[in-house]
mmCIF file of C-alpha atoms and ligand atoms in Angstrom:
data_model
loop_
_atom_site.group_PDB
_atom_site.id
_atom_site.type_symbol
_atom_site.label_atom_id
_atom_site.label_comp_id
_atom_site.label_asym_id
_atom_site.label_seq_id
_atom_site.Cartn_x
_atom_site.Cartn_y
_atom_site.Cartn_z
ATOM 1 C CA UNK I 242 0.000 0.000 0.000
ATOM 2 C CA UNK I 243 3.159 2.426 0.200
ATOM 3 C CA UNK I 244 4.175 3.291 -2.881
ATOM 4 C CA UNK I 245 8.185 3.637 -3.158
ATOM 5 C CA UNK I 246 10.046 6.804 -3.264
ATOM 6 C CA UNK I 247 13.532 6.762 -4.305
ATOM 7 C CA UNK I 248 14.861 10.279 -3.966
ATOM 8 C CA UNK I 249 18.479 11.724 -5.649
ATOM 9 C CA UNK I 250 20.081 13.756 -3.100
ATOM 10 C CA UNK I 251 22.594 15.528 -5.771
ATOM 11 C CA UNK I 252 24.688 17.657 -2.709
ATOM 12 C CA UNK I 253 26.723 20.513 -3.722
ATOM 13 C CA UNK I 254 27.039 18.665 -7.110
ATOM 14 C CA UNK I 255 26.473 19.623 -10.720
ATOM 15 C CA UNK I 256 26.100 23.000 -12.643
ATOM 16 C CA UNK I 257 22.951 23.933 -14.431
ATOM 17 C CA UNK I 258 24.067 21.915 -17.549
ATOM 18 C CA UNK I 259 25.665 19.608 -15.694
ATOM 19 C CA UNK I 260 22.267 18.790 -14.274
ATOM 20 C CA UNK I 261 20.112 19.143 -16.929
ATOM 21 C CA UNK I 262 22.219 16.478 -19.139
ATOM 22 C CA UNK I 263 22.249 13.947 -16.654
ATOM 23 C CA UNK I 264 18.415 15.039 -15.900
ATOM 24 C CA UNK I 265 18.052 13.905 -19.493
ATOM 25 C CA UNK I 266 19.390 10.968 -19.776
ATOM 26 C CA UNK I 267 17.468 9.427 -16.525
ATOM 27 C CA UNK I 268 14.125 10.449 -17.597
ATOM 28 C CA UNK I 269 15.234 8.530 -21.090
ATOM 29 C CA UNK I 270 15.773 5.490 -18.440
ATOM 30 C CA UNK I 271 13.244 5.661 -16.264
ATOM 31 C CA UNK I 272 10.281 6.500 -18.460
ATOM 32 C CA UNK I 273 8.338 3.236 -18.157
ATOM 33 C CA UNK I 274 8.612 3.450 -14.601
ATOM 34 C CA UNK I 275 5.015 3.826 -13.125
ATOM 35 C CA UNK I 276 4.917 2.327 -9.627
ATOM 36 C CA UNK I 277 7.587 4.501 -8.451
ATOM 37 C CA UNK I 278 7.954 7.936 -7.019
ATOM 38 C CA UNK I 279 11.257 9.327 -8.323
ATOM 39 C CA UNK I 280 12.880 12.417 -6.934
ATOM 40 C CA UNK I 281 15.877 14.383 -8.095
ATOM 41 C CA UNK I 282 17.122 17.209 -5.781
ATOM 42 C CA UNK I 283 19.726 19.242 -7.172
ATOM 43 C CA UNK I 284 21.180 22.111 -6.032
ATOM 44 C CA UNK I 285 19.502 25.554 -5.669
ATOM 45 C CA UNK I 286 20.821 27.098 -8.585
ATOM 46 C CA UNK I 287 19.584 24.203 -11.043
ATOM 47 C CA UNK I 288 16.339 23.536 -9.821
ATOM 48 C CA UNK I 289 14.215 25.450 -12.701
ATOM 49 C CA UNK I 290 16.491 24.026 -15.599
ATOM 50 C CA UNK I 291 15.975 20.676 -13.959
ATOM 51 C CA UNK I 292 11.910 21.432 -13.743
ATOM 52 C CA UNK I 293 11.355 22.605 -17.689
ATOM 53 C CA UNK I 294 13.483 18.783 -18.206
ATOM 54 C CA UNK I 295 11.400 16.772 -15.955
ATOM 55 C CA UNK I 296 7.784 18.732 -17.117
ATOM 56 C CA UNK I 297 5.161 16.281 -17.855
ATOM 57 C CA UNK I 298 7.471 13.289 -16.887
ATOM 58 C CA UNK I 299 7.628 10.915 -13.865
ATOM 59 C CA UNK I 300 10.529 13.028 -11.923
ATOM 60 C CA UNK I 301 9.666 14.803 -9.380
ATOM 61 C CA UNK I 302 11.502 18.216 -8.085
ATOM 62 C CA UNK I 303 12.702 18.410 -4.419
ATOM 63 C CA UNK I 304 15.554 21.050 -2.765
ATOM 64 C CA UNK I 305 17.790 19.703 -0.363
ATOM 65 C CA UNK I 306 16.647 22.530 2.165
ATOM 66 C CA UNK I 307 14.921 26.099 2.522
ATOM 67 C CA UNK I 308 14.369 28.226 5.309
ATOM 68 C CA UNK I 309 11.518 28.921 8.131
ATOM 69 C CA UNK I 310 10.412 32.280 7.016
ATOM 70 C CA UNK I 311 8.641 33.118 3.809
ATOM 71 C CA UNK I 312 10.944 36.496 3.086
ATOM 72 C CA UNK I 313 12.774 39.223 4.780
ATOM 73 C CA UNK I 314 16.239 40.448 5.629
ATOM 74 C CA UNK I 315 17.555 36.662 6.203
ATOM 75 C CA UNK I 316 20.800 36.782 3.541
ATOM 76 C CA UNK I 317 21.414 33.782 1.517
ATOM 77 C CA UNK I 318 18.095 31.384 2.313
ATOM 78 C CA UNK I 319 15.834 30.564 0.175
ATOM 79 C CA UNK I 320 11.847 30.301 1.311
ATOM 80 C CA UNK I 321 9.201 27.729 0.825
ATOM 81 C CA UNK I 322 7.239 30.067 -1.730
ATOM 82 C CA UNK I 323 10.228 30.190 -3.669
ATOM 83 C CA UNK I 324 10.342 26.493 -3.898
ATOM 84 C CA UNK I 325 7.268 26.344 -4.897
ATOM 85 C CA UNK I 326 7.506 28.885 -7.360
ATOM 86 C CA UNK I 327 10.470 27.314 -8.710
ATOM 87 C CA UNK I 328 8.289 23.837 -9.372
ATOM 88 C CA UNK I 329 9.487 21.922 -5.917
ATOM 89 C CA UNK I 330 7.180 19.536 -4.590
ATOM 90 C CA UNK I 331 9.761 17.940 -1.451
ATOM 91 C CA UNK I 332 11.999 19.677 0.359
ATOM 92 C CA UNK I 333 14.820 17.566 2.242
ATOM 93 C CA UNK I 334 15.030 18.682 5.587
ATOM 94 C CA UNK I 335 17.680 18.283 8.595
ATOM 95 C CA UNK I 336 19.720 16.179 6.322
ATOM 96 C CA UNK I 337 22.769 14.710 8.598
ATOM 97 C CA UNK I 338 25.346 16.981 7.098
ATOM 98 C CA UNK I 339 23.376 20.188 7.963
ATOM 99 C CA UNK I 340 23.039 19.004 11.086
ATOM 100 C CA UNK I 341 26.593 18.441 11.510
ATOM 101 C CA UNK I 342 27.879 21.436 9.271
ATOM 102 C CA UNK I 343 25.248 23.930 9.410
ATOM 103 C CA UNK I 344 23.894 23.978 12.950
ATOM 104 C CA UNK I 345 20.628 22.229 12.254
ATOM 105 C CA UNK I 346 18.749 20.711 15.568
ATOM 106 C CA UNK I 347 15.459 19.071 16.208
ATOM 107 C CA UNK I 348 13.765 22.828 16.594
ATOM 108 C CA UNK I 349 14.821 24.445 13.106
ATOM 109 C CA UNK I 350 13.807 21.336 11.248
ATOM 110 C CA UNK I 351 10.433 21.125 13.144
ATOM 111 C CA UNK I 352 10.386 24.880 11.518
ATOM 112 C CA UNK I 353 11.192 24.273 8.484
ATOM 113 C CA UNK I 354 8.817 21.285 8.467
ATOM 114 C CA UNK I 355 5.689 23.537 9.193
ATOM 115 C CA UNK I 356 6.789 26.206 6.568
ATOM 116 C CA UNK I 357 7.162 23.509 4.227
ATOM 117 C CA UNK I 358 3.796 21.852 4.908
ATOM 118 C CA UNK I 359 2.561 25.742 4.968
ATOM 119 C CA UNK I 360 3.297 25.494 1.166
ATOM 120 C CA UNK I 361 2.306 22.292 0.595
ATOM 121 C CA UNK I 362 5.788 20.618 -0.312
ATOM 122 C CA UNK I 363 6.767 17.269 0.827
ATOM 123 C CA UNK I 364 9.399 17.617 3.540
ATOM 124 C CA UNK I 365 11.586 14.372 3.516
ATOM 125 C CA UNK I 366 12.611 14.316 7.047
ATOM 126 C CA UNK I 367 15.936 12.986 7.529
ATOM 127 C CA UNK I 368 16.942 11.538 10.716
ATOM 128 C CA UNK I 369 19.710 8.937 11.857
ATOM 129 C CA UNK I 370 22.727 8.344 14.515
ATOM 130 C CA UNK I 371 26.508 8.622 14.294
ATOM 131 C CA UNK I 372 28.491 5.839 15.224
ATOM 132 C CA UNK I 373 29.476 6.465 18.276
ATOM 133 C CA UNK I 374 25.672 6.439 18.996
ATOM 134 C CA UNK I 375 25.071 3.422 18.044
ATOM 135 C CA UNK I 376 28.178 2.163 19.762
ATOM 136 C CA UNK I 377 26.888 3.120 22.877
ATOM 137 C CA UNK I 378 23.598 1.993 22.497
ATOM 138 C CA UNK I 379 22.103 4.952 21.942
ATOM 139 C CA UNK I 380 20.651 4.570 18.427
ATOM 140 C CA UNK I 381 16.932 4.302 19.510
ATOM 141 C CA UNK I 382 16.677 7.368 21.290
ATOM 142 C CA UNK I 383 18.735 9.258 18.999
ATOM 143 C CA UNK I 384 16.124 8.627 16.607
ATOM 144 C CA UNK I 385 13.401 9.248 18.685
ATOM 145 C CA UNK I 386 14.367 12.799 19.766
ATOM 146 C CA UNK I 387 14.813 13.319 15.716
ATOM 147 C CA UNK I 388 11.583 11.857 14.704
ATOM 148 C CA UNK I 389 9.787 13.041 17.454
ATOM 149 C CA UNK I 390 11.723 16.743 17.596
ATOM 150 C CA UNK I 391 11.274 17.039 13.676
ATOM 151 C CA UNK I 392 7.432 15.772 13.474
ATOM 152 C CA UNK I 393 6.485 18.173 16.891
ATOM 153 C CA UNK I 394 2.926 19.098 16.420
ATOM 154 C CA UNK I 395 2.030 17.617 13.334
ATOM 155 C CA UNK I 396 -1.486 17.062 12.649
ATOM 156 C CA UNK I 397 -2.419 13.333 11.078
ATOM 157 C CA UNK I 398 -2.543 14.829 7.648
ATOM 158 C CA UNK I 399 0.102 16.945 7.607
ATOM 159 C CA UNK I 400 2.568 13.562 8.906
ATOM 160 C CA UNK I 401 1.373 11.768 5.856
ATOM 161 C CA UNK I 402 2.403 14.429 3.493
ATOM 162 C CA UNK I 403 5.757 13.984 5.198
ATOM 163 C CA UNK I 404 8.299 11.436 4.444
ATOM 164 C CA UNK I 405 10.723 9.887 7.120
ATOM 165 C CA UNK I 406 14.002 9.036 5.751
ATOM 166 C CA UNK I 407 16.709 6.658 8.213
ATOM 167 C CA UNK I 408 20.706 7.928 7.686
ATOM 168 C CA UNK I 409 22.678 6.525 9.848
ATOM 169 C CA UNK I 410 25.656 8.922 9.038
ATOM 170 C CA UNK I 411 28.109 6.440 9.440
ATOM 171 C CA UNK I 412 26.637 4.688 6.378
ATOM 172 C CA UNK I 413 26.435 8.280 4.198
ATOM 173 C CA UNK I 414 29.138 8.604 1.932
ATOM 174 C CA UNK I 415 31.288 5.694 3.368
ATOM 175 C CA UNK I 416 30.652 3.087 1.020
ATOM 176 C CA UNK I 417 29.588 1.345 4.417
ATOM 177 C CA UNK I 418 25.769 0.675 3.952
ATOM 178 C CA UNK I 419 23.688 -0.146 6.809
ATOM 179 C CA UNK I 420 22.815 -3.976 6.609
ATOM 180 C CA UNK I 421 19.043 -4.823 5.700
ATOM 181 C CA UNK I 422 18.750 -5.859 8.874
ATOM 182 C CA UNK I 423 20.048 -2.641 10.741
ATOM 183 C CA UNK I 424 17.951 -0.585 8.658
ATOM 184 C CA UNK I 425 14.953 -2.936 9.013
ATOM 185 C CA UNK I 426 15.431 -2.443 12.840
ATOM 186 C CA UNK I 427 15.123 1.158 12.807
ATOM 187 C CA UNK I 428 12.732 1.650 10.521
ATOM 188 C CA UNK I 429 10.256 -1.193 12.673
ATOM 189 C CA UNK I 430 11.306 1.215 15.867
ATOM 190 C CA UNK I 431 10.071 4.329 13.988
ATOM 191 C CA UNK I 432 6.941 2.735 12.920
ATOM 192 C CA UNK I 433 6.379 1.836 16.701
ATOM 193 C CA UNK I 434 7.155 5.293 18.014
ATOM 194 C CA UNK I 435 4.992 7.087 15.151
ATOM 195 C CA UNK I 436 1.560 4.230 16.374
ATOM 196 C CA UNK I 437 2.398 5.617 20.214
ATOM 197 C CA UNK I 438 1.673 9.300 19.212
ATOM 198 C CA UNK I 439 -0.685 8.929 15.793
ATOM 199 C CA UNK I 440 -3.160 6.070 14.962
ATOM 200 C CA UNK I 441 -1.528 2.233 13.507
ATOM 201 C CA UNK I 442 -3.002 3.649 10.465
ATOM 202 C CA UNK I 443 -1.143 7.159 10.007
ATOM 203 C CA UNK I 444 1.880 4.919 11.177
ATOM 204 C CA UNK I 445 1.404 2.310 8.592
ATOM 205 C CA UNK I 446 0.757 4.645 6.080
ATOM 206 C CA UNK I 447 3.602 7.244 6.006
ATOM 207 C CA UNK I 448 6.810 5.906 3.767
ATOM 208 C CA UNK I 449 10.433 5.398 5.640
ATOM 209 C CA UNK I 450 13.253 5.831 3.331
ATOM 210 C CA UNK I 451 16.742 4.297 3.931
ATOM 211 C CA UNK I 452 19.418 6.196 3.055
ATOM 212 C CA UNK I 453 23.756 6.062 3.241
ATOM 213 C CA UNK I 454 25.261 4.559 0.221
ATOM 214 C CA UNK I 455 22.267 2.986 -1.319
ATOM 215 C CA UNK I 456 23.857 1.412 -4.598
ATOM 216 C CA UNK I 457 22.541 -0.369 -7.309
ATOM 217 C CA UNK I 458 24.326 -3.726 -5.814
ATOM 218 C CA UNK I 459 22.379 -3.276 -2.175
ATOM 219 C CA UNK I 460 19.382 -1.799 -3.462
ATOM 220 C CA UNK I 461 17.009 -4.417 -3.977
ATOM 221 C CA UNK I 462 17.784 -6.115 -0.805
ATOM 222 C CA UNK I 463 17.374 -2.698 1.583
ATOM 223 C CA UNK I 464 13.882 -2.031 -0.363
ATOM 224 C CA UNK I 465 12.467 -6.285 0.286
ATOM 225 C CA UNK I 466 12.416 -5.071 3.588
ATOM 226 C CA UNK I 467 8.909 -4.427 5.258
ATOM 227 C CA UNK I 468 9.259 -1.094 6.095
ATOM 228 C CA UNK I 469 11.993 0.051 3.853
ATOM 229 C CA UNK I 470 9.846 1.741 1.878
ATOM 230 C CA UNK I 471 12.426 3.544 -0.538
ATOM 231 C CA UNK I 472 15.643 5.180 -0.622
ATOM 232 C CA UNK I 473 17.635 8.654 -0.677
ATOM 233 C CA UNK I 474 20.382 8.572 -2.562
ATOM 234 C CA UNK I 475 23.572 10.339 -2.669
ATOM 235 C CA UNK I 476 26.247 9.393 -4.877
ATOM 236 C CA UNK I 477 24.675 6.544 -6.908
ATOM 237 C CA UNK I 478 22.043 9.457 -7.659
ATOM 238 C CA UNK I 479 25.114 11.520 -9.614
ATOM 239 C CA UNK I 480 25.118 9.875 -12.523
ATOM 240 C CA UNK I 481 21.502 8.507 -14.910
ATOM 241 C CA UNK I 482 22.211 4.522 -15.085
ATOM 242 C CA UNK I 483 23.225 3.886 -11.391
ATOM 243 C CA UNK I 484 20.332 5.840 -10.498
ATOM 244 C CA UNK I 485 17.740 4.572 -12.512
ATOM 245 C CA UNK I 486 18.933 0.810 -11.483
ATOM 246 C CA UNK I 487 18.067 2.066 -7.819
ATOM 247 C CA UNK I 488 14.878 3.674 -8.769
ATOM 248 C CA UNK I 489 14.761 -0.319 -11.239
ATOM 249 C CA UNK I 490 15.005 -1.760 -7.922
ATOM 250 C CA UNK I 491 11.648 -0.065 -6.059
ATOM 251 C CA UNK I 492 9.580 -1.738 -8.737
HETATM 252 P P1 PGA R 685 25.282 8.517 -0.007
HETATM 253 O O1 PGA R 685 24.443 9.743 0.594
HETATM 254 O O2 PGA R 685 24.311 7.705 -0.826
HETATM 255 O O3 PGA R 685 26.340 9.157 -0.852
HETATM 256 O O4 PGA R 685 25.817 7.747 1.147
HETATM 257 C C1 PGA R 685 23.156 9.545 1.088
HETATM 258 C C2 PGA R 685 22.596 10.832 1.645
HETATM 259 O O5 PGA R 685 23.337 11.566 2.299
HETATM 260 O O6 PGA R 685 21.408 11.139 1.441
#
């Protein structure tokens, strides 16, 4: 009843033709694809070149963040208006390296949630431990202060226009993916946590991506899990043929 979502989280990656070439070349790959939801985020600066290549195709448009307030003196951020303006329909939020980078915590992504929601875009919520966390046991309520500090106040609806998506940030960017069974783990515990505070429905509703080096070799076996319900990709999403195998392997 969840319908996949595999989601290209392009980073500070590609210029505006950069982008729109390898843009090209997925749709060309995944254009029989029907029983997928596929995302590309790229960067700011290439999201409407990316929008007039994906128009009328099944790509979706996310950005990779945007800010709390709608406009004002607040140099450099980019509002959920603007996103929508610019053809967005997700919006990434409290991805693991703005936590760790940009000062991102539980609060600012609730924000950004409820601006994003406020607009009607899709915020993919991204939350997930560092391994010295799970080291020392502490994976569960890591995730439970971000899933429960990033969803804050949500009303039924507005959690099922959200997607939850597990990084542990060990596994992002290492090459060292969680295994199916780490990420089935996790995902089972958010499901569990989400029937506490909404209904078993809302809970088995809403879609829990995995994400940290999702490749087209571990794909298939991360998504046969029973509540891996997609993926968000970072480097396999640079380049059209790894990616579309990934998005090959939600079908
Ligand atoms: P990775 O990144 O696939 O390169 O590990 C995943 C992410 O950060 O979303």
């Amino acid at each position: 009843m969840r319908t996949p979502i595999i989601a290209g989280n392009w980073k500070l990656n590609k210029t505006i033709s950069e982008g729109v070439a390898l843009t090209t070349a997925l749709k060309a790959s995944v254009a029989d694809v029907n029983d997928v939801e596929i995302i590309v985020a790229p960067p700011f600066t290439a999201l409407a070149a990316v929008n007039a290549v994906i128009a009328g195709s099944n790509i979706r448009l996310s950005a990779q963040d945007v800010y709390s307030e709608d406009s004002g003196a607040f140099t450099g951020e980019v509002s959920a208006p603007m996103l929508k303006d610019v053809g967005c329909e997700y919006v990434i939020i409290g991805h693991s390296e703005r936590r760790q980078y940009f000062g991102e915590t539980n609060d600012s992504v609730n924000e950004k949630v409820k601006a994003a929601l406020a607009y009607e875009l899709k915020p993919i919520i991204c939350v997930g431990e560092q391994l010295e966390e799970r080291e020392t046991g502490q994976t569960e309520a890591i995730i439970e202060d971000h899933v429960t500090g990033g969803i804050a106040g949500l009303s039924d609806a507005e959690l099922l226009s959200c997607v939850i998506a597990y990084e542990p940030v060990w596994a992002i960017g290492t090459g060292k993916t969680a295994t199916p069974a780490q990420a089935q783990e996790v995902h089972s515990f958010i499901r569990g946590l989400l029937t506490k505070t909404y209904s078993a429905d809302v809970a088995l509703q809403l879609c829990l991506q995995y994400g940290g080096s999702v490749k087209p070799e571990n794909a298939s076996e991360l998504m046969a899990q029973p509540d891996v319900d997609g993926a968000l990709v970072g480097g396999a999403s640079l380049e059209a043929e790894s990616f579309a195998k990934i998005v090959a392997s939600g079908q």
